PDB file of C-alpha atoms in Angstrom:
ATOM      1  CA  MET N   1       6.139 -30.686 -15.983  1.00 36.00           C
ATOM      2  CA  LYS N   2       5.809 -27.099 -14.819  1.00 38.00           C
ATOM      3  CA  GLU N   3       2.362 -26.216 -14.150  1.00 42.00           C
ATOM      4  CA  LYS N   4       0.233 -23.395 -15.632  1.00 46.00           C
ATOM      5  CA  GLU N   5       0.324 -20.184 -13.375  1.00 47.00           C
ATOM      6  CA  ASN N   6      -3.170 -19.933 -14.328  1.00 46.00           C
ATOM      7  CA  SER N   7      -4.143 -23.451 -13.769  1.00 45.00           C
ATOM      8  CA  PRO N   8      -6.265 -25.126 -10.628  1.00 42.00           C
ATOM      9  CA  THR N   9      -3.482 -26.143  -8.680  1.00 42.00           C
ATOM     10  CA  ALA N  10      -1.400 -23.064  -9.507  1.00 46.00           C
ATOM     11  CA  GLY N  11      -4.859 -21.372  -8.199  1.00 52.00           C
ATOM     12  CA  ARG N  12      -5.151 -23.767  -4.882  1.00 53.00           C
ATOM     13  CA  ARG N  13      -1.565 -23.218  -4.311  1.00 63.00           C
ATOM     14  CA  LEU N  14      -1.318 -18.956  -4.525  1.00 59.00           C
ATOM     15  CA  ASP N  15      -5.105 -19.292  -2.055  1.00 76.00           C
ATOM     16  CA  SER N  16      -3.220 -21.037   0.577  1.00 86.00           C
ATOM     17  CA  TYR N  17      -0.330 -18.960   0.538  1.00 90.00           C
ATOM     18  CA  PHE N  18      -2.532 -15.676   0.871  1.00 91.00           C
ATOM     19  CA  ALA N  19      -4.169 -18.319   4.131  1.00 93.00           C
ATOM     20  CA  ILE N  20      -0.956 -18.739   5.661  1.00 94.00           C
ATOM     21  CA  LEU N  21       0.163 -14.662   4.952  1.00 95.00           C
ATOM     22  CA  ASP N  22      -3.210 -13.853   6.323  1.00 95.00           C
ATOM     23  CA  ALA N  23      -2.973 -15.888   9.713  1.00 95.00           C
ATOM     24  CA  ALA N  24       1.412 -14.427   9.655  1.00 96.00           C
ATOM     25  CA  ALA N  25      -0.630 -10.872   9.796  1.00 96.00           C
ATOM     26  CA  LYS N  26      -2.546 -11.868  12.473  1.00 96.00           C
ATOM     27  CA  VAL N  27       0.192 -13.558  14.704  1.00 97.00           C
ATOM     28  CA  PHE N  28       2.627 -10.553  14.242  1.00 97.00           C
ATOM     29  CA  ASN N  29      -0.116  -8.589  15.144  1.00 95.00           C
ATOM     30  CA  GLN N  30      -1.333  -9.514  18.123  1.00 95.00           C
ATOM     31  CA  LYS N  31       2.135 -11.200  19.036  1.00 94.00           C
ATOM     32  CA  GLY N  32       4.564  -8.363  17.706  1.00 94.00           C
ATOM     33  CA  TYR N  33       7.405  -9.638  14.909  1.00 95.00           C
ATOM     34  CA  ASN N  34       9.825 -10.005  16.658  1.00 94.00           C
ATOM     35  CA  ARG N  35       8.723 -12.110  19.234  1.00 95.00           C
ATOM     36  CA  SER N  36       6.503 -14.242  16.982  1.00 96.00           C
ATOM     37  CA  THR N  37       7.602 -17.893  15.759  1.00 95.00           C
ATOM     38  CA  VAL N  38       6.900 -19.720  12.633  1.00 95.00           C
ATOM     39  CA  GLN N  39       5.233 -22.069  14.568  1.00 95.00           C
ATOM     40  CA  ASP N  40       2.940 -19.453  16.088  1.00 96.00           C
ATOM     41  CA  ILE N  41       2.029 -18.651  11.921  1.00 95.00           C
ATOM     42  CA  ALA N  42       2.077 -22.580  11.342  1.00 95.00           C
ATOM     43  CA  THR N  43      -0.980 -22.985  14.629  1.00 94.00           C
ATOM     44  CA  ALA N  44      -2.762 -20.011  13.301  1.00 95.00           C
ATOM     45  CA  ALA N  45      -2.949 -21.633   9.836  1.00 93.00           C
ATOM     46  CA  ASN N  46      -4.016 -25.229  11.398  1.00 93.00           C
ATOM     47  CA  LEU N  47      -0.765 -26.366   9.695  1.00 92.00           C
ATOM     48  CA  THR N  48       2.245 -28.007  11.086  1.00 90.00           C
ATOM     49  CA  LYS N  49       5.912 -26.601  11.039  1.00 90.00           C
ATOM     50  CA  GLY N  50       6.318 -28.961   8.279  1.00 88.00           C
ATOM     51  CA  GLY N  51       3.600 -28.023   6.287  1.00 87.00           C
ATOM     52  CA  LEU N  52       3.840 -24.379   6.729  1.00 91.00           C
ATOM     53  CA  TYR N  53       7.588 -25.013   5.014  1.00 86.00           C
ATOM     54  CA  HIS N  54       6.184 -26.090   1.560  1.00 85.00           C
ATOM     55  CA  HIS N  55       5.143 -22.896   1.571  1.00 88.00           C
ATOM     56  CA  LEU N  56       7.571 -20.803   3.436  1.00 89.00           C
ATOM     57  CA  SER N  57      11.171 -20.652   4.849  1.00 89.00           C
ATOM     58  CA  SER N  58      10.996 -18.490   7.447  1.00 92.00           C
ATOM     59  CA  LYS N  59       9.080 -16.284   9.153  1.00 94.00           C
ATOM     60  CA  GLU N  60      11.242 -13.174   7.269  1.00 96.00           C
ATOM     61  CA  GLN N  61       9.876 -14.586   4.075  1.00 96.00           C
ATOM     62  CA  ALA N  62       6.483 -14.379   5.794  1.00 96.00           C
ATOM     63  CA  LEU N  63       7.341 -10.804   6.991  1.00 97.00           C
ATOM     64  CA  TYR N  64       8.507 -10.427   3.040  1.00 97.00           C
ATOM     65  CA  GLY N  65       5.179 -11.590   1.670  1.00 96.00           C
ATOM     66  CA  ILE N  66       2.648  -9.415   3.645  1.00 96.00           C
ATOM     67  CA  ASN N  67       4.943  -5.820   2.089  1.00 96.00           C
ATOM     68  CA  GLU N  68       5.023  -7.327  -1.187  1.00 96.00           C
ATOM     69  CA  ARG N  69       1.831  -8.787  -1.653  1.00 94.00           C
ATOM     70  CA  ILE N  70       0.225  -4.810  -0.607  1.00 93.00           C
ATOM     71  CA  LEU N  71       2.278  -2.939  -2.632  1.00 95.00           C
ATOM     72  CA  SER N  72       2.105  -5.541  -5.787  1.00 92.00           C
ATOM     73  CA  SER N  73      -1.288  -4.452  -5.653  1.00 88.00           C
ATOM     74  CA  VAL N  74      -1.345  -1.243  -5.107  1.00 93.00           C
ATOM     75  CA  LEU N  75       1.019  -0.366  -7.678  1.00 94.00           C
ATOM     76  CA  THR N  76      -1.382  -1.772 -11.180  1.00 92.00           C
ATOM     77  CA  ASP N  77      -4.114   0.160  -9.316  1.00 93.00           C
ATOM     78  CA  VAL N  78      -2.607   3.323  -8.661  1.00 95.00           C
ATOM     79  CA  GLY N  79      -0.355   3.191 -12.117  1.00 94.00           C
ATOM     80  CA  ALA N  80      -3.894   2.857 -13.973  1.00 95.00           C
ATOM     81  CA  VAL N  81      -5.118   5.504 -12.625  1.00 95.00           C
ATOM     82  CA  ALA N  82      -2.502   7.710 -12.825  1.00 94.00           C
ATOM     83  CA  SER N  83      -1.755   6.737 -16.461  1.00 93.00           C
ATOM     84  CA  ASP N  84      -5.732   7.405 -16.911  1.00 94.00           C
ATOM     85  CA  GLN N  85      -4.865  11.081 -19.396  1.00 91.00           C
ATOM     86  CA  GLN N  86      -9.496  10.795 -19.877  1.00 94.00           C
ATOM     87  CA  LEU N  87      -9.154  12.128 -16.695  1.00 94.00           C
ATOM     88  CA  SER N  88      -8.263  15.106 -15.629  1.00 95.00           C
ATOM     89  CA  VAL N  89      -5.371  16.034 -13.276  1.00 95.00           C
ATOM     90  CA  SER N  90      -7.152  16.598 -10.140  1.00 94.00           C
ATOM     91  CA  LEU N  91      -9.296  13.396 -10.602  1.00 96.00           C
ATOM     92  CA  ARG N  92      -6.919  10.906 -11.088  1.00 96.00           C
ATOM     93  CA  ILE N  93      -5.171  12.130  -7.435  1.00 95.00           C
ATOM     94  CA  GLN N  94      -8.743  12.263  -6.309  1.00 95.00           C
ATOM     95  CA  SER N  95      -8.873   8.823  -7.081  1.00 96.00           C
ATOM     96  CA  VAL N  96      -5.225   8.114  -6.032  1.00 96.00           C
ATOM     97  CA  ILE N  97      -6.339   8.310  -2.570  1.00 95.00           C
ATOM     98  CA  GLU N  98      -9.216   6.479  -2.360  1.00 95.00           C
ATOM     99  CA  LEU N  99      -8.080   3.581  -3.452  1.00 95.00           C
ATOM    100  CA  MET N 100      -5.212   3.709  -1.131  1.00 95.00           C
ATOM    101  CA  ALA N 101      -7.891   4.203   1.925  1.00 95.00           C
ATOM    102  CA  ARG N 102     -10.229   1.519   0.622  1.00 93.00           C
ATOM    103  CA  GLN N 103      -7.031  -0.786   1.002  1.00 92.00           C
ATOM    104  CA  HIS N 104      -8.308  -0.643   4.304  1.00 92.00           C
ATOM    105  CA  ASP N 105     -11.338  -2.845   4.075  1.00 89.00           C
ATOM    106  CA  LYS N 106      -9.654  -5.975   3.798  1.00 87.00           C
ATOM    107  CA  LEU N 107      -6.097  -5.427   4.431  1.00 91.00           C
ATOM    108  CA  VAL N 108      -5.895  -3.375   7.819  1.00 92.00           C
ATOM    109  CA  PRO N 109      -3.725  -6.437   9.696  1.00 92.00           C
ATOM    110  CA  TYR N 110      -1.295  -6.657   6.769  1.00 95.00           C
ATOM    111  CA  LEU N 111      -1.082  -2.854   6.456  1.00 95.00           C
ATOM    112  CA  ARG N 112       0.007  -2.610  10.170  1.00 95.00           C
ATOM    113  CA  VAL N 113       2.294  -5.018  10.332  1.00 95.00           C
ATOM    114  CA  ALA N 114       3.801  -2.956   6.764  1.00 94.00           C
ATOM    115  CA  LEU N 115       3.957   0.175   8.774  1.00 93.00           C
ATOM    116  CA  LEU N 116       5.486  -0.809  12.133  1.00 93.00           C
ATOM    117  CA  ASP N 117       7.018  -3.845  11.124  1.00 95.00           C
ATOM    118  CA  PHE N 118       8.942  -3.437   8.015  1.00 93.00           C
ATOM    119  CA  GLY N 119      12.345  -2.235   9.660  1.00 93.00           C
ATOM    120  CA  SER N 120      13.113  -6.169  10.246  1.00 95.00           C
ATOM    121  CA  LEU N 121      13.490  -7.090   7.000  1.00 95.00           C
ATOM    122  CA  GLU N 122      16.995  -7.325   5.297  1.00 95.00           C
ATOM    123  CA  GLY N 123      19.200  -7.898   2.975  1.00 96.00           C
ATOM    124  CA  GLU N 124      16.811  -9.088  -0.438  1.00 96.00           C
ATOM    125  CA  TYR N 125      13.819  -8.528   0.778  1.00 96.00           C
ATOM    126  CA  ARG N 126      14.625  -5.285   2.416  1.00 96.00           C
ATOM    127  CA  GLU N 127      15.930  -4.278  -1.359  1.00 96.00           C
ATOM    128  CA  GLN N 128      12.773  -5.580  -3.375  1.00 96.00           C
ATOM    129  CA  ILE N 129      10.306  -3.862  -1.105  1.00 96.00           C
ATOM    130  CA  PHE N 130      12.088  -0.736  -1.026  1.00 95.00           C
ATOM    131  CA  SER N 131      12.288  -0.487  -4.717  1.00 96.00           C
ATOM    132  CA  LEU N 132       8.309  -1.610  -5.078  1.00 96.00           C
ATOM    133  CA  ARG N 133       7.990   1.539  -2.541  1.00 95.00           C
ATOM    134  CA  HIS N 134      10.008   3.174  -4.264  1.00 96.00           C
ATOM    135  CA  GLN N 135       8.090   2.628  -7.723  1.00 96.00           C
ATOM    136  CA  LEU N 136       4.932   3.632  -6.212  1.00 96.00           C
ATOM    137  CA  GLU N 137       6.136   6.936  -4.565  1.00 96.00           C
ATOM    138  CA  SER N 138       7.456   7.337  -7.896  1.00 96.00           C
ATOM    139  CA  ILE N 139       4.068   7.534  -9.635  1.00 96.00           C
ATOM    140  CA  ILE N 140       2.399   9.535  -6.317  1.00 96.00           C
ATOM    141  CA  LYS N 141       4.968  12.762  -7.160  1.00 96.00           C
ATOM    142  CA  SER N 142       5.138  12.336 -10.659  1.00 96.00           C
ATOM    143  CA  LEU N 143       1.436  13.023 -10.914  1.00 95.00           C
ATOM    144  CA  LEU N 144       1.323  16.039  -8.306  1.00 96.00           C
ATOM    145  CA  ALA N 145       4.536  17.587 -10.069  1.00 96.00           C
ATOM    146  CA  GLU N 146       1.328  17.008 -13.049  1.00 95.00           C
ATOM    147  CA  GLY N 147      -0.741  18.517 -10.727  1.00 94.00           C
ATOM    148  CA  ILE N 148       1.693  21.425  -9.767  1.00 94.00           C
ATOM    149  CA  LYS N 149       2.053  21.609 -14.011  1.00 93.00           C
ATOM    150  CA  GLU N 150      -1.796  22.905 -14.687  1.00 92.00           C
ATOM    151  CA  GLY N 151      -2.119  24.870 -11.061  1.00 92.00           C
ATOM    152  CA  VAL N 152      -4.451  22.515  -9.999  1.00 92.00           C
ATOM    153  CA  ILE N 153      -1.310  21.453  -6.727  1.00 93.00           C
ATOM    154  CA  VAL N 154       0.673  24.170  -5.155  1.00 93.00           C
ATOM    155  CA  ASP N 155       3.947  24.933  -6.184  1.00 93.00           C
ATOM    156  CA  GLU N 156       5.757  23.336  -3.705  1.00 92.00           C
ATOM    157  CA  ASP N 157       8.356  19.956  -3.411  1.00 95.00           C
ATOM    158  CA  PRO N 158       6.214  16.860  -4.640  1.00 94.00           C
ATOM    159  CA  ASP N 159       8.502  14.137  -2.507  1.00 94.00           C
ATOM    160  CA  LEU N 160       7.259  16.692   0.050  1.00 94.00           C
ATOM    161  CA  LEU N 161       4.203  16.949  -0.585  1.00 94.00           C
ATOM    162  CA  SER N 162       3.795  13.081  -1.475  1.00 94.00           C
ATOM    163  CA  LYS N 163       4.932  12.636   2.330  1.00 94.00           C
ATOM    164  CA  PHE N 164       2.330  14.537   3.532  1.00 92.00           C
ATOM    165  CA  LEU N 165      -0.225  12.341   1.492  1.00 92.00           C
ATOM    166  CA  PHE N 166       1.407   9.205   2.314  1.00 93.00           C
ATOM    167  CA  GLY N 167       1.412   9.954   6.129  1.00 91.00           C
ATOM    168  CA  ALA N 168      -2.058  10.314   6.010  1.00 91.00           C
ATOM    169  CA  VAL N 169      -3.399   7.473   3.992  1.00 94.00           C
ATOM    170  CA  ASP N 170      -0.581   5.270   5.388  1.00 91.00           C
ATOM    171  CA  TRP N 171      -1.209   5.419   9.195  1.00 92.00           C
ATOM    172  CA  MET N 172      -5.285   5.390   9.172  1.00 94.00           C
ATOM    173  CA  CYS N 173      -4.258   1.516   9.692  1.00 93.00           C
ATOM    174  CA  MET N 174      -3.959   1.975  13.349  1.00 93.00           C
ATOM    175  CA  TRP N 175      -7.441   3.560  13.459  1.00 94.00           C
ATOM    176  CA  TYR N 176      -9.240   2.640  11.239  1.00 94.00           C
ATOM    177  CA  GLN N 177     -11.576  -0.302  11.830  1.00 90.00           C
ATOM    178  CA  PRO N 178     -13.876  -2.132   9.041  1.00 87.00           C
ATOM    179  CA  SER N 179     -16.962  -2.430  11.419  1.00 88.00           C
ATOM    180  CA  GLY N 180     -16.535   0.915  12.525  1.00 88.00           C
ATOM    181  CA  LYS N 181     -19.275   3.929  12.021  1.00 91.00           C
ATOM    182  CA  PHE N 182     -17.244   4.866   8.270  1.00 92.00           C
ATOM    183  CA  SER N 183     -16.514   3.041   5.972  1.00 93.00           C
ATOM    184  CA  ALA N 184     -12.349   3.104   4.196  1.00 94.00           C
ATOM    185  CA  THR N 185     -14.758   4.566   1.502  1.00 94.00           C
ATOM    186  CA  ALA N 186     -16.105   7.472   3.693  1.00 95.00           C
ATOM    187  CA  ILE N 187     -13.250   7.805   4.548  1.00 95.00           C
ATOM    188  CA  GLY N 188     -10.857   8.056   1.236  1.00 94.00           C
ATOM    189  CA  GLU N 189     -13.284   9.881  -0.259  1.00 95.00           C
ATOM    190  CA  LEU N 190     -13.271  12.996   2.463  1.00 95.00           C
ATOM    191  CA  PHE N 191      -9.509  12.612   2.970  1.00 95.00           C
ATOM    192  CA  ALA N 192      -9.393  13.249  -0.783  1.00 94.00           C
ATOM    193  CA  GLN N 193     -11.515  16.158  -0.674  1.00 93.00           C
ATOM    194  CA  ILE N 194      -9.262  17.379   2.692  1.00 93.00           C
ATOM    195  CA  MET N 195      -5.627  16.936   0.527  1.00 92.00           C
ATOM    196  CA  LEU N 196      -6.986  18.500  -1.807  1.00 91.00           C
ATOM    197  CA  HIS N 197      -8.308  21.676  -0.923  1.00 91.00           C
ATOM    198  CA  GLY N 198      -5.428  22.491   1.266  1.00 89.00           C
ATOM    199  CA  LEU N 199      -2.956  21.415  -2.077  1.00 88.00           C
ATOM    200  CA  ALA N 200      -4.763  23.570  -3.839  1.00 89.00           C
ATOM    201  CA  PRO N 201      -2.430  26.907  -4.601  1.00 89.00           C
ATOM    202  CA  ALA N 202      -4.359  30.569  -3.116  1.00 77.00           C
ATOM    203  CA  PRO N 203      -6.094  31.845  -6.496  1.00 73.00           C
ATOM    204  CA  SER N 204      -3.368  34.949  -6.593  1.00 61.00           C
ATOM    205  CA  SER N 205      -0.605  32.220  -6.728  1.00 49.00           C
ATOM    206  CA  ARG N 206      -2.889  29.985  -9.148  1.00 48.00           C
ATOM    207  CA  GLY N 207      -3.036  33.159 -11.325  1.00 49.00           C
ATOM    208  CA  ARG N 208       1.143  32.944 -11.737  1.00 49.00           C
ATOM    209  CA  GLN N 209       1.330  29.254 -11.720  1.00 49.00           C
ATOM    210  CA  MET N 210      -0.892  28.977 -15.264  1.00 47.00           C
ATOM    211  CA  ALA N 211       0.497  31.857 -16.164  1.00 49.00           C
ATOM    212  CA  SER N 212       3.809  30.617 -17.034  1.00 51.00           C
ATOM    213  CA  ALA N 213       2.511  27.796 -17.953  1.00 49.00           C
ATOM    214  CA  VAL N 214       1.757  29.260 -20.899  1.00 48.00           C
ATOM    215  CA  GLU N 215       4.662  31.237 -21.498  1.00 51.00           C
TER     216      GLU N 215
END
């Protein structure tokens, strides 16, 4: 009988899988993906190599799982915020930036691995992660385009503006420490203020944008 996805057994297996991904992220951060082995992951997860193979078939699958866990989580949250038409576009952009920054409280090791070792993925794994990345980028670009249309974002290429946003938030994982002076929430709030201020059109150009929008 096929077990239900929300059954206790399925829940325990998912917890075990996430624990293995936690161990893999730790190993990849310490040794680098290319120098890490399946045995390293098994040891970090307190498993035999045979026990590990019940959950993962290779270290590349672990790398895929790390990337997939980050993107699936943020896609759900960002998608919900970006599509909430009860919020102004400025507030939605602000909330998305803050949300992406808050990931660092729990997933810094994952984010570092995803940033530094993504290029080691090949074939179907690489294509699937590219697809998830494209979905996230599309949401952000659409949100920025909406901000341009409403005159709250400078009238420039949304793709270029999205790269600016991702560049700032994604690289946060390289220096952020959860035990540091500032929380990820506080950093996200500051980043959002700086980015929205920096992306705002000059007063004269904003007037022209608003006039064009009503013509």
